[in-house]
GROMACS .gro file of C-alpha atoms in nm:
model
  431
    1UNK     CA    1  -2.220   3.168   9.795
    2UNK     CA    2  -2.225   3.553   9.668
    3UNK     CA    3  -2.488   3.674   9.448
    4UNK     CA    4  -2.306   3.662   9.066
    5UNK     CA    5  -2.074   3.405   9.103
    6UNK     CA    6  -2.043   3.175   8.814
    7UNK     CA    7  -2.192   2.837   8.861
    8UNK     CA    8  -1.994   2.515   8.657
    9UNK     CA    9  -2.185   2.194   8.614
   10UNK     CA   10  -1.968   1.921   8.467
   11UNK     CA   11  -2.174   1.617   8.345
   12UNK     CA   12  -2.125   1.308   8.491
   13UNK     CA   13  -1.933   1.020   8.293
   14UNK     CA   14  -2.249   0.856   8.153
   15UNK     CA   15  -2.379   1.188   8.005
   16UNK     CA   16  -2.031   1.241   7.852
   17UNK     CA   17  -2.013   0.881   7.708
   18UNK     CA   18  -2.368   0.911   7.577
   19UNK     CA   19  -2.250   1.251   7.415
   20UNK     CA   20  -1.951   1.092   7.293
   21UNK     CA   21  -2.148   0.805   7.098
   22UNK     CA   22  -2.380   1.044   6.950
   23UNK     CA   23  -2.120   1.292   6.819
   24UNK     CA   24  -1.963   0.976   6.659
   25UNK     CA   25  -2.300   0.826   6.510
   26UNK     CA   26  -2.341   1.174   6.367
   27UNK     CA   27  -2.005   1.176   6.202
   28UNK     CA   28  -2.056   0.840   6.079
   29UNK     CA   29  -2.415   0.898   5.905
   30UNK     CA   30  -2.227   1.209   5.748
   31UNK     CA   31  -1.946   0.998   5.632
   32UNK     CA   32  -2.196   0.739   5.479
   33UNK     CA   33  -2.420   1.015   5.302
   34UNK     CA   34  -2.093   1.154   5.112
   35UNK     CA   35  -2.032   0.824   4.997
   36UNK     CA   36  -2.372   0.739   4.902
   37UNK     CA   37  -2.333   1.076   4.696
   38UNK     CA   38  -2.062   0.900   4.464
   39UNK     CA   39  -1.777   1.043   4.688
   40UNK     CA   40  -1.426   0.915   4.577
   41UNK     CA   41  -1.093   0.971   4.746
   42UNK     CA   42  -0.792   0.903   4.546
   43UNK     CA   43  -0.450   0.972   4.768
   44UNK     CA   44  -0.087   0.898   4.849
   45UNK     CA   45   0.114   0.915   5.149
   46UNK     CA   46   0.483   0.989   5.091
   47UNK     CA   47   0.724   0.857   5.347
   48UNK     CA   48   0.986   1.142   5.366
   49UNK     CA   49   1.289   0.911   5.513
   50UNK     CA   50   1.257   0.678   5.196
   51UNK     CA   51   1.451   0.824   4.915
   52UNK     CA   52   1.362   0.565   4.649
   53UNK     CA   53   1.086   0.762   4.438
   54UNK     CA   54   0.835   0.451   4.402
   55UNK     CA   55   0.833   0.284   4.737
   56UNK     CA   56   0.821   0.623   4.912
   57UNK     CA   57   0.471   0.663   4.769
   58UNK     CA   58   0.169   0.434   4.921
   59UNK     CA   59  -0.188   0.480   4.803
   60UNK     CA   60  -0.478   0.526   5.002
   61UNK     CA   61  -0.833   0.518   4.996
   62UNK     CA   62  -1.015   0.468   4.691
   63UNK     CA   63  -0.663   0.419   4.533
   64UNK     CA   64  -0.581   0.131   4.725
   65UNK     CA   65  -0.519  -0.184   4.495
   66UNK     CA   66  -0.530   0.029   4.149
   67UNK     CA   67  -0.260  -0.024   3.932
   68UNK     CA   68  -0.057   0.279   3.838
   69UNK     CA   69  -0.033   0.460   3.509
   70UNK     CA   70   0.280   0.525   3.305
   71UNK     CA   71   0.456   0.510   3.003
   72UNK     CA   72   0.536   0.193   2.837
   73UNK     CA   73   0.872   0.265   2.660
   74UNK     CA   74   0.907  -0.087   2.513
   75UNK     CA   75   0.542  -0.083   2.336
   76UNK     CA   76   0.537   0.329   2.265
   77UNK     CA   77   0.209   0.330   2.429
   78UNK     CA   78   0.078   0.470   2.759
   79UNK     CA   79  -0.070   0.235   3.003
   80UNK     CA   80  -0.346   0.390   3.201
   81UNK     CA   81  -0.352   0.122   3.448
   82UNK     CA   82  -0.665   0.141   3.632
   83UNK     CA   83  -0.692   0.504   3.578
   84UNK     CA   84  -0.833   0.560   3.267
   85UNK     CA   85  -1.195   0.584   3.432
   86UNK     CA   86  -1.105   0.788   3.715
   87UNK     CA   87  -1.300   1.117   3.686
   88UNK     CA   88  -1.000   1.359   3.677
   89UNK     CA   89  -0.889   1.161   3.368
   90UNK     CA   90  -1.223   1.064   3.205
   91UNK     CA   91  -1.334   1.416   3.211
   92UNK     CA   92  -1.048   1.603   3.028
   93UNK     CA   93  -1.046   1.683   2.670
   94UNK     CA   94  -0.859   1.883   2.420
   95UNK     CA   95  -1.093   2.176   2.264
   96UNK     CA   96  -1.067   2.490   2.058
   97UNK     CA   97  -1.154   2.774   2.261
   98UNK     CA   98  -1.245   3.126   2.140
   99UNK     CA   99  -1.089   3.407   2.282
  100UNK     CA  100  -1.409   3.545   2.461
  101UNK     CA  101  -1.388   3.191   2.654
  102UNK     CA  102  -1.659   3.012   2.474
  103UNK     CA  103  -1.554   2.676   2.343
  104UNK     CA  104  -1.581   2.608   1.984
  105UNK     CA  105  -1.582   2.237   1.935
  106UNK     CA  106  -1.377   1.967   2.083
  107UNK     CA  107  -1.069   1.775   1.927
  108UNK     CA  108  -0.946   1.431   1.804
  109UNK     CA  109  -0.815   1.287   2.154
  110UNK     CA  110  -0.540   1.107   1.905
  111UNK     CA  111  -0.501   1.324   1.630
  112UNK     CA  112  -0.588   1.723   1.744
  113UNK     CA  113  -0.520   1.807   1.332
  114UNK     CA  114  -0.876   1.693   1.323
  115UNK     CA  115  -1.208   1.793   1.501
  116UNK     CA  116  -1.415   1.517   1.745
  117UNK     CA  117  -1.526   1.354   1.431
  118UNK     CA  118  -1.227   1.244   1.330
  119UNK     CA  119  -1.247   1.393   0.972
  120UNK     CA  120  -1.259   1.720   0.981
  121UNK     CA  121  -0.954   1.972   0.981
  122UNK     CA  122  -0.927   2.147   1.295
  123UNK     CA  123  -0.760   2.520   1.372
  124UNK     CA  124  -0.506   2.338   1.602
  125UNK     CA  125  -0.227   2.520   1.392
  126UNK     CA  126  -0.421   2.803   1.251
  127UNK     CA  127  -0.251   3.113   1.381
  128UNK     CA  128  -0.553   3.318   1.207
  129UNK     CA  129  -0.789   3.133   1.445
  130UNK     CA  130  -0.942   3.352   1.700
  131UNK     CA  131  -0.842   3.148   1.995
  132UNK     CA  132  -0.637   2.887   2.169
  133UNK     CA  133  -0.607   2.488   2.169
  134UNK     CA  134  -0.700   2.434   2.510
  135UNK     CA  135  -0.668   2.113   2.770
  136UNK     CA  136  -1.015   2.121   2.984
  137UNK     CA  137  -1.118   1.958   3.314
  138UNK     CA  138  -1.481   1.937   3.310
  139UNK     CA  139  -1.635   1.942   3.652
  140UNK     CA  140  -1.969   2.074   3.596
  141UNK     CA  141  -2.288   1.858   3.713
  142UNK     CA  142  -2.230   1.547   3.861
  143UNK     CA  143  -1.908   1.528   3.690
  144UNK     CA  144  -1.685   1.630   3.962
  145UNK     CA  145  -1.430   1.897   3.990
  146UNK     CA  146  -1.099   1.806   4.136
  147UNK     CA  147  -1.091   1.917   4.525
  148UNK     CA  148  -0.737   1.852   4.642
  149UNK     CA  149  -0.612   1.796   5.017
  150UNK     CA  150  -0.266   1.835   5.128
  151UNK     CA  151  -0.093   1.797   5.470
  152UNK     CA  152   0.178   1.637   5.663
  153UNK     CA  153   0.125   1.380   5.958
  154UNK     CA  154   0.497   1.307   6.111
  155UNK     CA  155   0.715   1.228   5.849
  156UNK     CA  156   0.458   1.144   5.566
  157UNK     CA  157   0.292   1.392   5.323
  158UNK     CA  158  -0.051   1.334   5.207
  159UNK     CA  159  -0.208   1.437   4.858
  160UNK     CA  160  -0.565   1.328   4.821
  161UNK     CA  161  -0.800   1.438   4.519
  162UNK     CA  162  -1.168   1.401   4.556
  163UNK     CA  163  -1.469   1.467   4.327
  164UNK     CA  164  -1.632   1.630   4.623
  165UNK     CA  165  -1.517   1.862   4.893
  166UNK     CA  166  -1.496   1.587   5.149
  167UNK     CA  167  -1.437   1.806   5.423
  168UNK     CA  168  -1.301   2.124   5.515
  169UNK     CA  169  -0.939   2.052   5.408
  170UNK     CA  170  -1.028   2.002   5.071
  171UNK     CA  171  -0.960   2.308   4.816
  172UNK     CA  172  -1.059   2.433   4.508
  173UNK     CA  173  -0.828   2.719   4.461
  174UNK     CA  174  -0.737   2.627   4.100
  175UNK     CA  175  -1.103   2.715   4.038
  176UNK     CA  176  -1.129   3.052   4.165
  177UNK     CA  177  -1.174   3.338   3.960
  178UNK     CA  178  -1.022   3.688   3.985
  179UNK     CA  179  -1.364   3.817   4.145
  180UNK     CA  180  -1.378   3.553   4.379
  181UNK     CA  181  -1.605   3.336   4.260
  182UNK     CA  182  -1.536   2.972   4.167
  183UNK     CA  183  -1.549   2.797   3.821
  184UNK     CA  184  -1.656   2.433   3.700
  185UNK     CA  185  -1.390   2.414   3.468
  186UNK     CA  186  -1.016   2.438   3.416
  187UNK     CA  187  -0.847   2.525   3.096
  188UNK     CA  188  -0.489   2.453   3.058
  189UNK     CA  189  -0.265   2.529   2.728
  190UNK     CA  190  -0.225   2.243   2.497
  191UNK     CA  191   0.096   2.371   2.407
  192UNK     CA  192   0.401   2.628   2.522
  193UNK     CA  193   0.316   2.982   2.455
  194UNK     CA  194   0.404   3.133   2.112
  195UNK     CA  195   0.391   3.475   2.068
  196UNK     CA  196   0.168   3.610   1.722
  197UNK     CA  197   0.287   3.975   1.766
  198UNK     CA  198   0.011   4.055   1.974
  199UNK     CA  199  -0.074   3.808   2.259
  200UNK     CA  200   0.051   3.459   2.393
  201UNK     CA  201  -0.112   3.185   2.187
  202UNK     CA  202  -0.140   2.802   2.254
  203UNK     CA  203  -0.098   2.634   1.899
  204UNK     CA  204   0.086   2.370   1.740
  205UNK     CA  205   0.348   2.436   1.461
  206UNK     CA  206   0.473   2.787   1.632
  207UNK     CA  207   0.813   2.871   1.744
  208UNK     CA  208   0.828   2.904   2.177
  209UNK     CA  209   0.818   3.263   2.294
  210UNK     CA  210   1.102   3.359   2.491
  211UNK     CA  211   1.335   3.654   2.594
  212UNK     CA  212   1.077   3.809   2.771
  213UNK     CA  213   0.986   3.996   3.111
  214UNK     CA  214   0.731   3.916   3.350
  215UNK     CA  215   0.545   4.186   3.299
  216UNK     CA  216   0.583   4.133   2.931
  217UNK     CA  217   0.431   3.776   2.929
  218UNK     CA  218   0.119   3.908   3.164
  219UNK     CA  219   0.044   4.175   2.932
  220UNK     CA  220   0.068   3.903   2.595
  221UNK     CA  221  -0.171   3.666   2.787
  222UNK     CA  222  -0.416   3.924   2.893
  223UNK     CA  223  -0.438   4.065   2.547
  224UNK     CA  224  -0.635   3.739   2.442
  225UNK     CA  225  -0.910   3.881   2.646
  226UNK     CA  226  -1.091   3.869   2.966
  227UNK     CA  227  -0.955   3.580   3.177
  228UNK     CA  228  -0.664   3.492   3.024
  229UNK     CA  229  -0.343   3.512   3.194
  230UNK     CA  230  -0.009   3.311   3.236
  231UNK     CA  231  -0.012   2.995   3.452
  232UNK     CA  232  -0.036   2.989   3.847
  233UNK     CA  233   0.110   2.814   4.125
  234UNK     CA  234  -0.213   2.667   4.231
  235UNK     CA  235  -0.280   2.521   3.907
  236UNK     CA  236   0.104   2.366   3.875
  237UNK     CA  237   0.045   2.213   4.198
  238UNK     CA  238  -0.282   2.050   4.112
  239UNK     CA  239  -0.167   1.898   3.804
  240UNK     CA  240   0.165   1.782   3.959
  241UNK     CA  241  -0.059   1.612   4.274
  242UNK     CA  242  -0.290   1.416   3.983
  243UNK     CA  243   0.046   1.310   3.827
  244UNK     CA  244   0.197   1.180   4.169
  245UNK     CA  245  -0.097   0.996   4.241
  246UNK     CA  246  -0.164   0.834   3.906
  247UNK     CA  247   0.164   0.700   3.869
  248UNK     CA  248   0.226   0.619   4.233
  249UNK     CA  249   0.585   0.742   4.198
  250UNK     CA  250   0.784   1.061   4.266
  251UNK     CA  251   1.003   1.030   3.949
  252UNK     CA  252   0.741   1.209   3.669
  253UNK     CA  253   1.041   1.171   3.413
  254UNK     CA  254   1.023   0.793   3.449
  255UNK     CA  255   0.679   0.777   3.457
  256UNK     CA  256   0.547   0.988   3.186
  257UNK     CA  257   0.853   1.091   2.972
  258UNK     CA  258   1.169   1.264   2.988
  259UNK     CA  259   1.108   1.538   2.791
  260UNK     CA  260   1.312   1.777   2.572
  261UNK     CA  261   1.606   1.835   2.838
  262UNK     CA  262   1.886   1.853   2.579
  263UNK     CA  263   1.973   1.980   2.284
  264UNK     CA  264   2.062   2.337   2.334
  265UNK     CA  265   2.250   2.532   2.052
  266UNK     CA  266   2.411   2.890   2.118
  267UNK     CA  267   2.231   3.040   1.818
  268UNK     CA  268   1.952   3.250   1.824
  269UNK     CA  269   1.837   3.159   1.455
  270UNK     CA  270   1.788   2.804   1.548
  271UNK     CA  271   1.571   2.914   1.881
  272UNK     CA  272   1.874   2.795   2.102
  273UNK     CA  273   1.745   2.440   2.005
  274UNK     CA  274   1.412   2.470   2.134
  275UNK     CA  275   1.132   2.261   1.977
  276UNK     CA  276   0.850   2.371   1.801
  277UNK     CA  277   0.511   2.337   1.932
  278UNK     CA  278   0.273   2.040   1.849
  279UNK     CA  279   0.530   1.774   1.812
  280UNK     CA  280   0.311   1.538   1.982
  281UNK     CA  281  -0.020   1.670   1.822
  282UNK     CA  282  -0.100   1.296   1.667
  283UNK     CA  283  -0.028   1.156   2.009
  284UNK     CA  284  -0.314   1.076   2.276
  285UNK     CA  285  -0.394   1.228   2.612
  286UNK     CA  286  -0.068   1.129   2.759
  287UNK     CA  287   0.287   1.040   2.582
  288UNK     CA  288   0.655   1.063   2.621
  289UNK     CA  289   0.979   0.933   2.514
  290UNK     CA  290   1.272   0.771   2.716
  291UNK     CA  291   1.525   0.995   2.568
  292UNK     CA  292   1.590   1.368   2.616
  293UNK     CA  293   1.534   1.508   2.232
  294UNK     CA  294   1.141   1.469   2.217
  295UNK     CA  295   0.842   1.653   2.433
  296UNK     CA  296   0.682   1.515   2.699
  297UNK     CA  297   0.269   1.500   2.710
  298UNK     CA  298   0.034   1.479   2.989
  299UNK     CA  299  -0.354   1.540   3.010
  300UNK     CA  300  -0.309   1.652   2.637
  301UNK     CA  301  -0.074   1.940   2.770
  302UNK     CA  302   0.308   1.947   2.588
  303UNK     CA  303   0.616   2.059   2.750
  304UNK     CA  304   0.455   2.036   3.123
  305UNK     CA  305   0.866   1.985   3.170
  306UNK     CA  306   1.186   2.054   2.974
  307UNK     CA  307   1.202   2.256   2.645
  308UNK     CA  308   1.157   2.618   2.813
  309UNK     CA  309   1.126   2.723   3.156
  310UNK     CA  310   0.758   2.840   3.207
  311UNK     CA  311   0.721   3.157   3.447
  312UNK     CA  312   0.395   3.156   3.665
  313UNK     CA  313   0.178   3.321   3.906
  314UNK     CA  314   0.158   3.282   4.266
  315UNK     CA  315   0.468   3.170   4.392
  316UNK     CA  316   0.741   3.410   4.495
  317UNK     CA  317   1.056   3.413   4.692
  318UNK     CA  318   1.167   3.746   4.888
  319UNK     CA  319   1.467   3.795   5.110
  320UNK     CA  320   1.496   3.401   5.092
  321UNK     CA  321   1.128   3.327   5.227
  322UNK     CA  322   0.882   3.138   5.025
  323UNK     CA  323   0.545   3.301   4.940
  324UNK     CA  324   0.259   3.187   4.790
  325UNK     CA  325  -0.088   3.320   4.698
  326UNK     CA  326  -0.328   3.053   4.567
  327UNK     CA  327  -0.613   3.225   4.427
  328UNK     CA  328  -0.582   3.568   4.191
  329UNK     CA  329  -0.541   3.852   4.160
  330UNK     CA  330  -0.143   3.834   4.142
  331UNK     CA  331   0.106   4.032   4.191
  332UNK     CA  332   0.509   4.056   4.105
  333UNK     CA  333   0.601   4.184   4.445
  334UNK     CA  334   0.480   3.925   4.720
  335UNK     CA  335   0.220   4.223   4.860
  336UNK     CA  336  -0.066   4.009   5.036
  337UNK     CA  337   0.118   3.666   4.964
  338UNK     CA  338   0.120   3.393   5.272
  339UNK     CA  339   0.460   3.269   5.429
  340UNK     CA  340   0.468   2.907   5.394
  341UNK     CA  341   0.723   2.841   5.663
  342UNK     CA  342   1.025   2.784   5.437
  343UNK     CA  343   1.364   2.999   5.455
  344UNK     CA  344   1.664   2.986   5.218
  345UNK     CA  345   1.974   3.158   5.285
  346UNK     CA  346   2.243   3.270   4.995
  347UNK     CA  347   2.229   3.148   4.653
  348UNK     CA  348   2.261   2.795   4.525
  349UNK     CA  349   2.077   2.489   4.372
  350UNK     CA  350   2.050   2.136   4.408
  351UNK     CA  351   1.824   1.825   4.391
  352UNK     CA  352   1.525   1.825   4.619
  353UNK     CA  353   1.562   1.604   4.907
  354UNK     CA  354   1.310   1.736   5.161
  355UNK     CA  355   0.970   1.862   5.108
  356UNK     CA  356   0.673   1.999   5.279
  357UNK     CA  357   0.299   1.935   5.182
  358UNK     CA  358   0.035   2.190   5.342
  359UNK     CA  359  -0.243   2.371   5.244
  360UNK     CA  360  -0.017   2.609   4.999
  361UNK     CA  361   0.113   2.296   4.789
  362UNK     CA  362   0.428   2.097   4.810
  363UNK     CA  363   0.725   2.286   4.814
  364UNK     CA  364   1.128   2.239   4.860
  365UNK     CA  365   1.261   2.251   5.199
  366UNK     CA  366   1.628   2.113   5.156
  367UNK     CA  367   1.836   1.961   4.875
  368UNK     CA  368   2.083   1.699   4.879
  369UNK     CA  369   1.900   1.431   4.680
  370UNK     CA  370   1.982   1.324   4.366
  371UNK     CA  371   1.808   1.275   4.015
  372UNK     CA  372   1.706   0.920   4.108
  373UNK     CA  373   1.600   0.983   4.485
  374UNK     CA  374   1.330   1.165   4.625
  375UNK     CA  375   1.149   1.389   4.404
  376UNK     CA  376   1.452   1.318   4.141
  377UNK     CA  377   1.410   1.702   4.030
  378UNK     CA  378   1.620   2.065   4.111
  379UNK     CA  379   1.541   2.334   4.304
  380UNK     CA  380   1.727   2.696   4.228
  381UNK     CA  381   1.725   2.964   4.461
  382UNK     CA  382   1.860   3.312   4.550
  383UNK     CA  383   1.786   3.498   4.899
  384UNK     CA  384   1.922   3.834   4.760
  385UNK     CA  385   1.637   3.905   4.536
  386UNK     CA  386   1.241   3.920   4.477
  387UNK     CA  387   1.253   3.598   4.232
  388UNK     CA  388   0.914   3.492   4.018
  389UNK     CA  389   0.906   3.100   4.003
  390UNK     CA  390   0.987   2.932   3.691
  391UNK     CA  391   0.896   2.564   3.658
  392UNK     CA  392   0.980   2.261   3.472
  393UNK     CA  393   1.338   2.348   3.344
  394UNK     CA  394   1.477   2.380   3.013
  395UNK     CA  395   1.635   2.216   2.673
  396UNK     CA  396   1.996   2.246   2.838
  397UNK     CA  397   1.897   2.122   3.193
  398UNK     CA  398   1.926   1.742   3.139
  399UNK     CA  399   1.820   1.569   3.440
  400UNK     CA  400   1.744   1.840   3.676
  401UNK     CA  401   1.411   1.880   3.468
  402UNK     CA  402   1.055   1.716   3.586
  403UNK     CA  403   0.731   1.812   3.726
  404UNK     CA  404   0.886   1.952   4.059
  405UNK     CA  405   1.138   2.114   3.863
  406UNK     CA  406   1.129   2.491   4.079
  407UNK     CA  407   1.355   2.800   4.005
  408UNK     CA  408   1.305   3.103   4.231
  409UNK     CA  409   1.661   3.245   4.098
  410UNK     CA  410   1.491   3.460   3.843
  411UNK     CA  411   1.356   3.805   3.913
  412UNK     CA  412   1.064   3.941   3.742
  413UNK     CA  413   1.282   4.153   3.491
  414UNK     CA  414   1.489   3.895   3.387
  415UNK     CA  415   1.458   3.797   3.001
  416UNK     CA  416   1.667   3.534   2.858
  417UNK     CA  417   1.681   3.251   2.582
  418UNK     CA  418   1.526   3.029   2.820
  419UNK     CA  419   1.265   3.158   2.990
  420UNK     CA  420   0.893   3.227   2.864
  421UNK     CA  421   0.533   3.180   2.954
  422UNK     CA  422   0.199   2.974   2.828
  423UNK     CA  423  -0.157   3.117   2.825
  424UNK     CA  424  -0.395   2.958   3.065
  425UNK     CA  425  -0.805   3.087   3.091
  426UNK     CA  426  -1.025   3.132   3.363
  427UNK     CA  427  -1.358   2.964   3.314
  428UNK     CA  428  -1.602   3.267   3.174
  429UNK     CA  429  -1.896   3.322   3.403
  430UNK     CA  430  -2.210   3.231   3.247
  431UNK     CA  431  -2.458   3.485   3.112
   0.00000   0.00000   0.00000
């Protein structure tokens, strides 16, 4: 053998077997340690080949055997099934939050006109109040943040939520601040965005803001103060996954309520038929109707679909390609955004049939479904423009609406009767 030749030694089979067994023992010990710390995983897998929105969903991990949650339209009450004490439901509450991002006080969960004590009047409809009504997800301390893992194997899509970062596939994108740090709480608007002459608000008893372009919406949201902005794709996708897992169905409207998906009037004097905010302020955490004229409410949030499109950050279509950014800072051009591997041509729309789940959320890949199959929601696109995402649908969309309803057919400059935005808050960094 010449000097300097590389010598490669291959371990014998007994050594390799011992190494493999040792590795498996270490991994098993790590998993047991995670479980010992109270880790929970609630998941579903979705069979792409099954068009039935209910039967295509199968529970996984700690969700196996649980009774799904859904609105009981006969009794007019929400049935939590086995989900009422699950961490991301139990640690969600309504609160008034000041412009500086501090929580002022909690609201009565069943009557938001009152504070938590059930008797003291709240500021939920007070336009002079220096803040907004927000739905809070508290992941501080040992409560557990909402960690999300999304992926595909074969013809199955997977959505799994945990109260810990169970492994490296679980992310907390919705909690990431603009400076790159990670919050412990999430703040979603309880009400669709209204306009007080300076800023977008989340208050009851207000007229929905509309006829605004993306730049105006972002400016008005940020006028609330540091950390305020319009919604984002990572926050939208996370909450949609929670709804899917709780209800064990791809038909969000059947499980939680149709939302206001009719009632359009071609008359600006009556706001084109948009319902004012706060019509469900005397209802609980979840509430909906099996008709198309009322709002829907999930996690104390009105108008998650229907009434008016909401424009969001972090999701674009450029030259037909879907682009995503899962954490701020955002822009309206797609610079720095990630390609997700989905491309469309032309301009059209249809009910979603094929979807793709990945690190970048769940997105439509092909149309051809219906209002009662697959996701049951519509997708609009336009490959000829840079389109900024609109979500949820509006009061003239009918069955097209729902949690997954998505429009990538609207430029940032588009301002119309059916487009607006709502205000979200990034948890301030503790002093």
